[in-house]
Amino acid sequence: MDLDIDTVRVARTRADCALRPGEAFLGGGTFLYSEPVRPGVTGLVDLMGLGWEPWSVDGSGLRVAGTCTLAELVAGPGALGGAAGAAGAGPYRGLGIVGECVSALSLSAKVARTATVGGNLALGLPAGSMVGLFVALDARAVIWTPDGGSRELPVADLVTGAGRVGLAPGEVLREVRVPGLALGARAVFRRASLTPTGRTAAMVTGRALPDGDGPGRVLLVVTASVPVPHAQPVHAGDHEALDRWIDSIDVADDWYEDTHGSADWRAAMTRRLAHEALDELGGTA
């Protein structure tokens, strides 16, 4: 759709990211251009002009720029996961779930080449599967602040509600950082929707934790069926503890409900997917 705005500025330097009255940031724009512009927004600042390297990996781990497109994420880090996938071996096997998490968004190839990782995270939508991916990989978000500084926030704490995130006005999600230890961990992905191509209604991701956190422990992450991500370490095979955790989500938070799934159905599907994920990470699936 056409947006009723007056200006579009292309940011080339960090100084260009200083918002003027009435301006908002523009990434890929695939969501922004599908919705009416926010009240009071009269101009956009295009972050794609900053020319950030989409992703890089070294001894400290993986860095993914906020402007990395979903197609670049799959072709780069996703490819590092390789054919071995989440259950295989290798230093990047944790990235075996990247392709599945992107596919969970039910995107066309055209949208995947434009939509960005940072945009998906910053929207804070329950079905935004980049949240489940990066929480499972213990990622931290690096945020540029308007005063020229930066701060870090666990991706697990970035989403504060349905469509709400912990970004102050003028802040930019610069990148997400995944520690090297998480890259080599076995990872898991489960998803449910009302129809084969429908919006994700329940999603469970997770990874095996290092032995230093206790032998046989795994981290499970629930998204899509809840307004904020929920993550919990569980001993592999301890299905009773898993049930207690799912019960605690019911107490702490309302199950999300919309036309893509009722609250009761989402809760039931989440429980089933979580048990499947626990079995897979525990080697019994």
PDB file of C-alpha atoms in Angstrom:
ATOM      1  CA  MET A   1       0.000   0.000   0.000  1.00  0.00           C
ATOM      2  CA  ASP A   2       1.020   3.626  -0.296  1.00  0.00           C
ATOM      3  CA  LEU A   3       2.010   5.392   2.911  1.00  0.00           C
ATOM      4  CA  ASP A   4       0.946   8.957   3.531  1.00  0.00           C
ATOM      5  CA  ILE A   5       4.352  10.329   4.528  1.00  0.00           C
ATOM      6  CA  ASP A   6       6.341  13.376   3.524  1.00  0.00           C
ATOM      7  CA  THR A   7       9.963  12.174   3.474  1.00  0.00           C
ATOM      8  CA  VAL A   8      12.222   9.133   3.284  1.00  0.00           C
ATOM      9  CA  ARG A   9      15.850   9.571   4.356  1.00  0.00           C
ATOM     10  CA  VAL A  10      18.463   6.915   3.643  1.00  0.00           C
ATOM     11  CA  ALA A  11      20.826   6.523   6.599  1.00  0.00           C
ATOM     12  CA  ARG A  12      24.499   6.219   5.576  1.00  0.00           C
ATOM     13  CA  THR A  13      26.132   6.814   8.979  1.00  0.00           C
ATOM     14  CA  ARG A  14      25.116   6.420  12.584  1.00  0.00           C
ATOM     15  CA  ALA A  15      24.569  10.169  12.809  1.00  0.00           C
ATOM     16  CA  ASP A  16      21.857   9.786  10.170  1.00  0.00           C
ATOM     17  CA  CYS A  17      19.951   7.549  12.591  1.00  0.00           C
ATOM     18  CA  ALA A  18      19.054  10.483  14.825  1.00  0.00           C
ATOM     19  CA  LEU A  19      15.319  10.728  14.348  1.00  0.00           C
ATOM     20  CA  ARG A  20      13.705  14.040  13.587  1.00  0.00           C
ATOM     21  CA  PRO A  21      10.188  14.850  14.831  1.00  0.00           C
ATOM     22  CA  GLY A  22       7.660  12.586  13.134  1.00  0.00           C
ATOM     23  CA  GLU A  23      10.216  10.068  11.800  1.00  0.00           C
ATOM     24  CA  ALA A  24      10.347   6.295  12.272  1.00  0.00           C
ATOM     25  CA  PHE A  25      12.864   3.658  11.197  1.00  0.00           C
ATOM     26  CA  LEU A  26      12.415   1.582   8.051  1.00  0.00           C
ATOM     27  CA  GLY A  27      14.055  -1.819   7.553  1.00  0.00           C
ATOM     28  CA  GLY A  28      12.764  -4.176   4.901  1.00  0.00           C
ATOM     29  CA  GLY A  29       9.342  -2.542   5.117  1.00  0.00           C
ATOM     30  CA  THR A  30       7.369  -5.713   4.364  1.00  0.00           C
ATOM     31  CA  PHE A  31       5.170  -5.239   7.441  1.00  0.00           C
ATOM     32  CA  LEU A  32       5.208  -1.457   7.445  1.00  0.00           C
ATOM     33  CA  TYR A  33       3.901  -1.276   3.888  1.00  0.00           C
ATOM     34  CA  SER A  34       1.138  -3.763   4.655  1.00  0.00           C
ATOM     35  CA  GLU A  35      -0.356  -1.699   7.464  1.00  0.00           C
ATOM     36  CA  PRO A  36      -1.589   1.865   7.871  1.00  0.00           C
ATOM     37  CA  VAL A  37       1.266   4.079   9.014  1.00  0.00           C
ATOM     38  CA  ARG A  38       1.368   4.847  12.721  1.00  0.00           C
ATOM     39  CA  PRO A  39      -0.391   8.072  13.722  1.00  0.00           C
ATOM     40  CA  GLY A  40       1.998  11.015  13.767  1.00  0.00           C
ATOM     41  CA  VAL A  41       4.611   9.397  11.499  1.00  0.00           C
ATOM     42  CA  THR A  42       5.434  11.762   8.656  1.00  0.00           C
ATOM     43  CA  GLY A  43       8.850  10.461   7.569  1.00  0.00           C
ATOM     44  CA  LEU A  44      10.969   7.310   7.416  1.00  0.00           C
ATOM     45  CA  VAL A  45      14.696   6.670   7.918  1.00  0.00           C
ATOM     46  CA  ASP A  46      15.871   3.754   5.768  1.00  0.00           C
ATOM     47  CA  LEU A  47      18.404   1.665   7.698  1.00  0.00           C
ATOM     48  CA  MET A  48      19.354  -0.479   4.706  1.00  0.00           C
ATOM     49  CA  GLY A  49      21.651   2.284   3.471  1.00  0.00           C
ATOM     50  CA  LEU A  50      24.008   1.663   6.395  1.00  0.00           C
ATOM     51  CA  GLY A  51      25.489  -1.283   4.510  1.00  0.00           C
ATOM     52  CA  TRP A  52      25.896  -3.572   7.501  1.00  0.00           C
ATOM     53  CA  GLU A  53      27.431  -6.985   6.810  1.00  0.00           C
ATOM     54  CA  PRO A  54      24.462  -9.369   7.049  1.00  0.00           C
ATOM     55  CA  TRP A  55      26.226 -11.879   9.277  1.00  0.00           C
ATOM     56  CA  SER A  56      29.629 -13.036  10.426  1.00  0.00           C
ATOM     57  CA  VAL A  57      30.977 -15.890  12.500  1.00  0.00           C
ATOM     58  CA  ASP A  58      34.222 -16.262  14.422  1.00  0.00           C
ATOM     59  CA  GLY A  59      35.537 -17.840  17.590  1.00  0.00           C
ATOM     60  CA  SER A  60      33.196 -15.802  19.780  1.00  0.00           C
ATOM     61  CA  GLY A  61      30.073 -16.876  17.921  1.00  0.00           C
ATOM     62  CA  LEU A  62      27.627 -15.594  15.335  1.00  0.00           C
ATOM     63  CA  ARG A  63      26.604 -12.002  14.680  1.00  0.00           C
ATOM     64  CA  VAL A  64      23.501 -11.230  12.652  1.00  0.00           C
ATOM     65  CA  ALA A  65      22.813  -7.634  11.638  1.00  0.00           C
ATOM     66  CA  GLY A  66      19.383  -6.175  12.207  1.00  0.00           C
ATOM     67  CA  THR A  67      19.202  -5.514   8.459  1.00  0.00           C
ATOM     68  CA  CYS A  68      20.086  -9.107   7.506  1.00  0.00           C
ATOM     69  CA  THR A  69      17.233 -10.378   5.356  1.00  0.00           C
ATOM     70  CA  LEU A  70      15.572 -13.673   6.122  1.00  0.00           C
ATOM     71  CA  ALA A  71      16.829 -15.055   2.812  1.00  0.00           C
ATOM     72  CA  GLU A  72      20.396 -14.086   3.772  1.00  0.00           C
ATOM     73  CA  LEU A  73      19.928 -15.744   7.154  1.00  0.00           C
ATOM     74  CA  VAL A  74      18.932 -19.013   5.511  1.00  0.00           C
ATOM     75  CA  ALA A  75      21.636 -18.866   2.827  1.00  0.00           C
ATOM     76  CA  GLY A  76      24.352 -17.990   5.358  1.00  0.00           C
ATOM     77  CA  PRO A  77      23.952 -19.209   8.950  1.00  0.00           C
ATOM     78  CA  GLY A  78      21.243 -21.655   7.894  1.00  0.00           C
ATOM     79  CA  ALA A  79      23.592 -23.253   5.406  1.00  0.00           C
ATOM     80  CA  LEU A  80      26.239 -23.587   8.120  1.00  0.00           C
ATOM     81  CA  GLY A  81      23.816 -25.879   9.923  1.00  0.00           C
ATOM     82  CA  GLY A  82      24.195 -28.105   6.893  1.00  0.00           C
ATOM     83  CA  ALA A  83      22.427 -31.255   5.956  1.00  0.00           C
ATOM     84  CA  ALA A  84      23.174 -32.655   9.425  1.00  0.00           C
ATOM     85  CA  GLY A  85      20.519 -30.327  10.809  1.00  0.00           C
ATOM     86  CA  ALA A  86      19.582 -30.070  14.437  1.00  0.00           C
ATOM     87  CA  ALA A  87      20.339 -33.706  15.241  1.00  0.00           C
ATOM     88  CA  GLY A  88      23.669 -33.954  13.434  1.00  0.00           C
ATOM     89  CA  ALA A  89      27.187 -33.124  14.462  1.00  0.00           C
ATOM     90  CA  GLY A  90      29.501 -30.216  13.824  1.00  0.00           C
ATOM     91  CA  PRO A  91      30.351 -26.776  15.202  1.00  0.00           C
ATOM     92  CA  TYR A  92      27.206 -25.171  13.742  1.00  0.00           C
ATOM     93  CA  ARG A  93      24.577 -27.855  14.227  1.00  0.00           C
ATOM     94  CA  GLY A  94      22.525 -25.509  16.402  1.00  0.00           C
ATOM     95  CA  LEU A  95      21.851 -23.500  13.238  1.00  0.00           C
ATOM     96  CA  GLY A  96      20.073 -26.487  11.723  1.00  0.00           C
ATOM     97  CA  ILE A  97      16.744 -24.992  12.839  1.00  0.00           C
ATOM     98  CA  VAL A  98      17.261 -21.647  11.063  1.00  0.00           C
ATOM     99  CA  GLY A  99      15.515 -22.727   7.874  1.00  0.00           C
ATOM    100  CA  GLU A 100      12.558 -24.179   9.784  1.00  0.00           C
ATOM    101  CA  CYS A 101      12.133 -21.012  11.827  1.00  0.00           C
ATOM    102  CA  VAL A 102      12.112 -18.873   8.690  1.00  0.00           C
ATOM    103  CA  SER A 103       9.714 -21.259   6.946  1.00  0.00           C
ATOM    104  CA  ALA A 104       7.386 -20.951   9.950  1.00  0.00           C
ATOM    105  CA  LEU A 105       6.666 -17.396   8.795  1.00  0.00           C
ATOM    106  CA  SER A 106       5.055 -18.772   5.591  1.00  0.00           C
ATOM    107  CA  LEU A 107       6.821 -16.163   3.464  1.00  0.00           C
ATOM    108  CA  SER A 108       7.014 -15.877  -0.272  1.00  0.00           C
ATOM    109  CA  ALA A 109      10.532 -15.853  -1.710  1.00  0.00           C
ATOM    110  CA  LYS A 110      10.068 -12.183  -2.594  1.00  0.00           C
ATOM    111  CA  VAL A 111       9.210 -11.223   0.975  1.00  0.00           C
ATOM    112  CA  ALA A 112      12.048 -13.355   2.388  1.00  0.00           C
ATOM    113  CA  ARG A 113      14.508 -11.409   0.227  1.00  0.00           C
ATOM    114  CA  THR A 114      13.268  -8.135   1.744  1.00  0.00           C
ATOM    115  CA  ALA A 115      12.065  -8.787   5.308  1.00  0.00           C
ATOM    116  CA  THR A 116      14.758  -8.420   7.957  1.00  0.00           C
ATOM    117  CA  VAL A 117      15.735 -10.243  11.123  1.00  0.00           C
ATOM    118  CA  GLY A 118      15.665  -7.003  13.101  1.00  0.00           C
ATOM    119  CA  GLY A 119      12.245  -6.102  11.773  1.00  0.00           C
ATOM    120  CA  ASN A 120      10.786  -9.453  12.767  1.00  0.00           C
ATOM    121  CA  LEU A 121      12.232  -9.160  16.269  1.00  0.00           C
ATOM    122  CA  ALA A 122      11.250  -5.523  16.725  1.00  0.00           C
ATOM    123  CA  LEU A 123       7.625  -6.191  15.807  1.00  0.00           C
ATOM    124  CA  GLY A 124       7.273  -8.410  18.877  1.00  0.00           C
ATOM    125  CA  LEU A 125       4.479 -10.433  17.297  1.00  0.00           C
ATOM    126  CA  PRO A 126       3.767 -13.823  18.941  1.00  0.00           C
ATOM    127  CA  ALA A 127       4.144 -15.561  15.551  1.00  0.00           C
ATOM    128  CA  GLY A 128       7.460 -13.809  14.852  1.00  0.00           C
ATOM    129  CA  SER A 129       9.609 -16.923  14.796  1.00  0.00           C
ATOM    130  CA  MET A 130      12.950 -15.104  14.975  1.00  0.00           C
ATOM    131  CA  VAL A 131      12.224 -14.686  18.678  1.00  0.00           C
ATOM    132  CA  GLY A 132      11.961 -18.439  19.226  1.00  0.00           C
ATOM    133  CA  LEU A 133      15.088 -19.041  17.156  1.00  0.00           C
ATOM    134  CA  PHE A 134      17.343 -16.598  18.947  1.00  0.00           C
ATOM    135  CA  VAL A 135      16.038 -17.263  22.452  1.00  0.00           C
ATOM    136  CA  ALA A 136      16.805 -20.957  21.932  1.00  0.00           C
ATOM    137  CA  LEU A 137      20.340 -19.990  20.858  1.00  0.00           C
ATOM    138  CA  ASP A 138      20.874 -17.778  23.940  1.00  0.00           C
ATOM    139  CA  ALA A 139      21.290 -14.668  21.771  1.00  0.00           C
ATOM    140  CA  ARG A 140      21.648 -11.116  22.983  1.00  0.00           C
ATOM    141  CA  ALA A 141      20.402  -8.047  21.144  1.00  0.00           C
ATOM    142  CA  VAL A 142      22.811  -5.143  20.688  1.00  0.00           C
ATOM    143  CA  ILE A 143      20.847  -1.898  20.711  1.00  0.00           C
ATOM    144  CA  TRP A 144      22.081   1.492  19.581  1.00  0.00           C
ATOM    145  CA  THR A 145      20.873   4.275  21.850  1.00  0.00           C
ATOM    146  CA  PRO A 146      20.119   7.813  20.621  1.00  0.00           C
ATOM    147  CA  ASP A 147      22.950   9.310  22.712  1.00  0.00           C
ATOM    148  CA  GLY A 148      25.564   7.454  20.651  1.00  0.00           C
ATOM    149  CA  GLY A 149      25.995   4.566  23.075  1.00  0.00           C
ATOM    150  CA  SER A 150      24.764   0.997  23.024  1.00  0.00           C
ATOM    151  CA  ARG A 151      23.298  -1.560  25.373  1.00  0.00           C
ATOM    152  CA  GLU A 152      22.680  -5.287  25.319  1.00  0.00           C
ATOM    153  CA  LEU A 153      19.546  -7.187  26.172  1.00  0.00           C
ATOM    154  CA  PRO A 154      18.836 -10.932  26.069  1.00  0.00           C
ATOM    155  CA  VAL A 155      16.477 -11.633  23.199  1.00  0.00           C
ATOM    156  CA  ALA A 156      14.413 -13.524  25.774  1.00  0.00           C
ATOM    157  CA  ASP A 157      13.692 -10.166  27.439  1.00  0.00           C
ATOM    158  CA  LEU A 158      13.247  -8.122  24.268  1.00  0.00           C
ATOM    159  CA  VAL A 159       9.555  -8.895  23.738  1.00  0.00           C
ATOM    160  CA  THR A 160       7.422  -7.491  26.554  1.00  0.00           C
ATOM    161  CA  GLY A 161       3.964  -8.239  25.145  1.00  0.00           C
ATOM    162  CA  ALA A 162       2.066  -8.897  21.947  1.00  0.00           C
ATOM    163  CA  GLY A 163       3.435  -6.255  19.600  1.00  0.00           C
ATOM    164  CA  ARG A 164       5.531  -4.633  22.335  1.00  0.00           C
ATOM    165  CA  VAL A 165       9.315  -4.679  22.710  1.00  0.00           C
ATOM    166  CA  GLY A 166      11.883  -3.172  25.036  1.00  0.00           C
ATOM    167  CA  LEU A 167      13.110  -0.550  22.596  1.00  0.00           C
ATOM    168  CA  ALA A 168      12.928   3.096  23.627  1.00  0.00           C
ATOM    169  CA  PRO A 169      12.110   5.818  21.068  1.00  0.00           C
ATOM    170  CA  GLY A 170      15.077   6.376  18.761  1.00  0.00           C
ATOM    171  CA  GLU A 171      16.786   3.063  19.583  1.00  0.00           C
ATOM    172  CA  VAL A 172      17.956   0.759  16.785  1.00  0.00           C
ATOM    173  CA  LEU A 173      18.370  -3.011  16.978  1.00  0.00           C
ATOM    174  CA  ARG A 174      21.909  -3.148  15.586  1.00  0.00           C
ATOM    175  CA  GLU A 175      22.541  -6.901  15.740  1.00  0.00           C
ATOM    176  CA  VAL A 176      21.986 -10.140  17.602  1.00  0.00           C
ATOM    177  CA  ARG A 177      24.910 -12.143  18.951  1.00  0.00           C
ATOM    178  CA  VAL A 178      24.825 -15.895  19.429  1.00  0.00           C
ATOM    179  CA  PRO A 179      27.583 -17.334  21.650  1.00  0.00           C
ATOM    180  CA  GLY A 180      29.802 -19.975  20.108  1.00  0.00           C
ATOM    181  CA  LEU A 181      28.815 -22.541  22.728  1.00  0.00           C
ATOM    182  CA  ALA A 182      25.194 -22.444  21.561  1.00  0.00           C
ATOM    183  CA  LEU A 183      26.139 -22.825  17.894  1.00  0.00           C
ATOM    184  CA  GLY A 184      27.423 -26.346  18.397  1.00  0.00           C
ATOM    185  CA  ALA A 185      24.529 -27.577  20.539  1.00  0.00           C
ATOM    186  CA  ARG A 186      21.842 -29.951  19.324  1.00  0.00           C
ATOM    187  CA  ALA A 187      18.719 -27.936  18.619  1.00  0.00           C
ATOM    188  CA  VAL A 188      15.046 -28.700  18.060  1.00  0.00           C
ATOM    189  CA  PHE A 189      12.057 -27.112  16.325  1.00  0.00           C
ATOM    190  CA  ARG A 190       8.349 -27.906  16.531  1.00  0.00           C
ATOM    191  CA  ARG A 191       5.438 -25.901  15.121  1.00  0.00           C
ATOM    192  CA  ALA A 192       1.655 -26.131  14.833  1.00  0.00           C
ATOM    193  CA  SER A 193      -0.911 -24.142  12.864  1.00  0.00           C
ATOM    194  CA  LEU A 194      -4.568 -24.613  12.036  1.00  0.00           C
ATOM    195  CA  THR A 195      -3.780 -25.191   8.357  1.00  0.00           C
ATOM    196  CA  PRO A 196      -0.621 -26.369   6.557  1.00  0.00           C
ATOM    197  CA  THR A 197       0.131 -22.841   5.305  1.00  0.00           C
ATOM    198  CA  GLY A 198      -1.489 -20.951   8.169  1.00  0.00           C
ATOM    199  CA  ARG A 199       0.113 -18.593  10.650  1.00  0.00           C
ATOM    200  CA  THR A 200       2.108 -20.286  13.390  1.00  0.00           C
ATOM    201  CA  ALA A 201      -0.127 -20.800  16.414  1.00  0.00           C
ATOM    202  CA  ALA A 202       2.278 -22.705  18.678  1.00  0.00           C
ATOM    203  CA  MET A 203       6.038 -23.097  18.424  1.00  0.00           C
ATOM    204  CA  VAL A 204       8.633 -24.825  20.572  1.00  0.00           C
ATOM    205  CA  THR A 205      12.359 -24.480  20.036  1.00  0.00           C
ATOM    206  CA  GLY A 206      15.235 -25.562  22.220  1.00  0.00           C
ATOM    207  CA  ARG A 207      18.759 -26.833  22.525  1.00  0.00           C
ATOM    208  CA  ALA A 208      20.856 -29.193  24.612  1.00  0.00           C
ATOM    209  CA  LEU A 209      22.676 -27.397  27.421  1.00  0.00           C
ATOM    210  CA  PRO A 210      26.385 -27.943  28.150  1.00  0.00           C
ATOM    211  CA  ASP A 211      27.249 -30.497  30.805  1.00  0.00           C
ATOM    212  CA  GLY A 212      28.452 -27.684  33.054  1.00  0.00           C
ATOM    213  CA  ASP A 213      24.779 -26.762  33.545  1.00  0.00           C
ATOM    214  CA  GLY A 214      24.064 -30.296  34.710  1.00  0.00           C
ATOM    215  CA  PRO A 215      24.195 -33.556  32.725  1.00  0.00           C
ATOM    216  CA  GLY A 216      21.287 -34.197  30.380  1.00  0.00           C
ATOM    217  CA  ARG A 217      19.691 -30.765  30.687  1.00  0.00           C
ATOM    218  CA  VAL A 218      17.961 -29.013  27.806  1.00  0.00           C
ATOM    219  CA  LEU A 219      16.457 -25.578  27.270  1.00  0.00           C
ATOM    220  CA  LEU A 220      12.935 -25.376  25.854  1.00  0.00           C
ATOM    221  CA  VAL A 221      11.369 -22.165  24.530  1.00  0.00           C
ATOM    222  CA  VAL A 222       7.663 -21.541  23.958  1.00  0.00           C
ATOM    223  CA  THR A 223       6.536 -18.825  21.548  1.00  0.00           C
ATOM    224  CA  ALA A 224       3.569 -18.053  19.239  1.00  0.00           C
ATOM    225  CA  SER A 225       0.987 -19.445  21.689  1.00  0.00           C
ATOM    226  CA  VAL A 226       1.916 -16.838  24.315  1.00  0.00           C
ATOM    227  CA  PRO A 227       2.351 -13.053  24.136  1.00  0.00           C
ATOM    228  CA  VAL A 228       5.931 -13.202  25.454  1.00  0.00           C
ATOM    229  CA  PRO A 229       8.527 -15.983  25.103  1.00  0.00           C
ATOM    230  CA  HIS A 230       8.868 -18.487  27.927  1.00  0.00           C
ATOM    231  CA  ALA A 231      12.116 -20.444  28.364  1.00  0.00           C
ATOM    232  CA  GLN A 232      12.924 -23.174  30.861  1.00  0.00           C
ATOM    233  CA  PRO A 233      15.778 -25.659  31.436  1.00  0.00           C
ATOM    234  CA  VAL A 234      14.505 -29.210  31.961  1.00  0.00           C
ATOM    235  CA  HIS A 235      16.235 -32.539  32.517  1.00  0.00           C
ATOM    236  CA  ALA A 236      15.980 -34.723  29.448  1.00  0.00           C
ATOM    237  CA  GLY A 237      13.231 -37.274  29.966  1.00  0.00           C
ATOM    238  CA  ASP A 238      11.644 -35.448  32.908  1.00  0.00           C
ATOM    239  CA  HIS A 239       8.168 -35.101  31.454  1.00  0.00           C
ATOM    240  CA  GLU A 240       6.586 -34.466  34.834  1.00  0.00           C
ATOM    241  CA  ALA A 241       8.743 -31.373  35.314  1.00  0.00           C
ATOM    242  CA  LEU A 242       7.840 -30.295  31.797  1.00  0.00           C
ATOM    243  CA  ASP A 243       4.140 -30.552  32.586  1.00  0.00           C
ATOM    244  CA  ARG A 244       4.616 -28.498  35.746  1.00  0.00           C
ATOM    245  CA  TRP A 245       6.353 -25.811  33.691  1.00  0.00           C
ATOM    246  CA  ILE A 246       3.570 -25.712  31.097  1.00  0.00           C
ATOM    247  CA  ASP A 247       1.066 -25.470  33.955  1.00  0.00           C
ATOM    248  CA  SER A 248       3.010 -22.523  35.372  1.00  0.00           C
ATOM    249  CA  ILE A 249       2.760 -20.696  32.036  1.00  0.00           C
ATOM    250  CA  ASP A 250      -1.009 -21.014  32.320  1.00  0.00           C
ATOM    251  CA  VAL A 251      -0.822 -19.274  35.696  1.00  0.00           C
ATOM    252  CA  ALA A 252       1.738 -16.606  34.788  1.00  0.00           C
ATOM    253  CA  ASP A 253       0.423 -15.636  31.378  1.00  0.00           C
ATOM    254  CA  ASP A 254      -2.688 -15.842  29.248  1.00  0.00           C
ATOM    255  CA  TRP A 255      -2.468 -18.098  26.234  1.00  0.00           C
ATOM    256  CA  TYR A 256      -2.666 -15.992  23.097  1.00  0.00           C
ATOM    257  CA  GLU A 257      -5.890 -16.193  21.120  1.00  0.00           C
ATOM    258  CA  ASP A 258      -6.923 -14.900  17.709  1.00  0.00           C
ATOM    259  CA  THR A 259      -8.452 -16.218  14.496  1.00  0.00           C
ATOM    260  CA  HIS A 260      -5.466 -18.540  14.064  1.00  0.00           C
ATOM    261  CA  GLY A 261      -6.203 -20.577  17.181  1.00  0.00           C
ATOM    262  CA  SER A 262      -8.123 -20.616  20.450  1.00  0.00           C
ATOM    263  CA  ALA A 263      -6.335 -20.324  23.769  1.00  0.00           C
ATOM    264  CA  ASP A 264      -7.216 -23.874  24.866  1.00  0.00           C
ATOM    265  CA  TRP A 265      -6.083 -25.381  21.573  1.00  0.00           C
ATOM    266  CA  ARG A 266      -2.817 -23.454  21.598  1.00  0.00           C
ATOM    267  CA  ALA A 267      -2.119 -24.569  25.168  1.00  0.00           C
ATOM    268  CA  ALA A 268      -2.771 -28.217  24.282  1.00  0.00           C
ATOM    269  CA  MET A 269      -0.623 -28.044  21.148  1.00  0.00           C
ATOM    270  CA  THR A 270       2.183 -26.331  23.041  1.00  0.00           C
ATOM    271  CA  ARG A 271       2.207 -29.121  25.606  1.00  0.00           C
ATOM    272  CA  ARG A 272       2.338 -31.783  22.898  1.00  0.00           C
ATOM    273  CA  LEU A 273       5.095 -30.038  20.965  1.00  0.00           C
ATOM    274  CA  ALA A 274       7.137 -29.498  24.127  1.00  0.00           C
ATOM    275  CA  HIS A 275       6.997 -33.205  24.994  1.00  0.00           C
ATOM    276  CA  GLU A 276       8.065 -34.078  21.448  1.00  0.00           C
ATOM    277  CA  ALA A 277      10.944 -31.609  21.638  1.00  0.00           C
ATOM    278  CA  LEU A 278      12.058 -32.984  24.995  1.00  0.00           C
ATOM    279  CA  ASP A 279      12.078 -36.511  23.586  1.00  0.00           C
ATOM    280  CA  GLU A 280      14.098 -35.427  20.555  1.00  0.00           C
ATOM    281  CA  LEU A 281      16.718 -33.596  22.569  1.00  0.00           C
ATOM    282  CA  GLY A 282      16.861 -36.490  25.023  1.00  0.00           C
ATOM    283  CA  GLY A 283      17.480 -38.932  22.201  1.00  0.00           C
ATOM    284  CA  THR A 284      14.298 -40.932  22.674  1.00  0.00           C
ATOM    285  CA  ALA A 285      12.302 -39.568  19.727  1.00  0.00           C
TER     286      ALA A 285
END
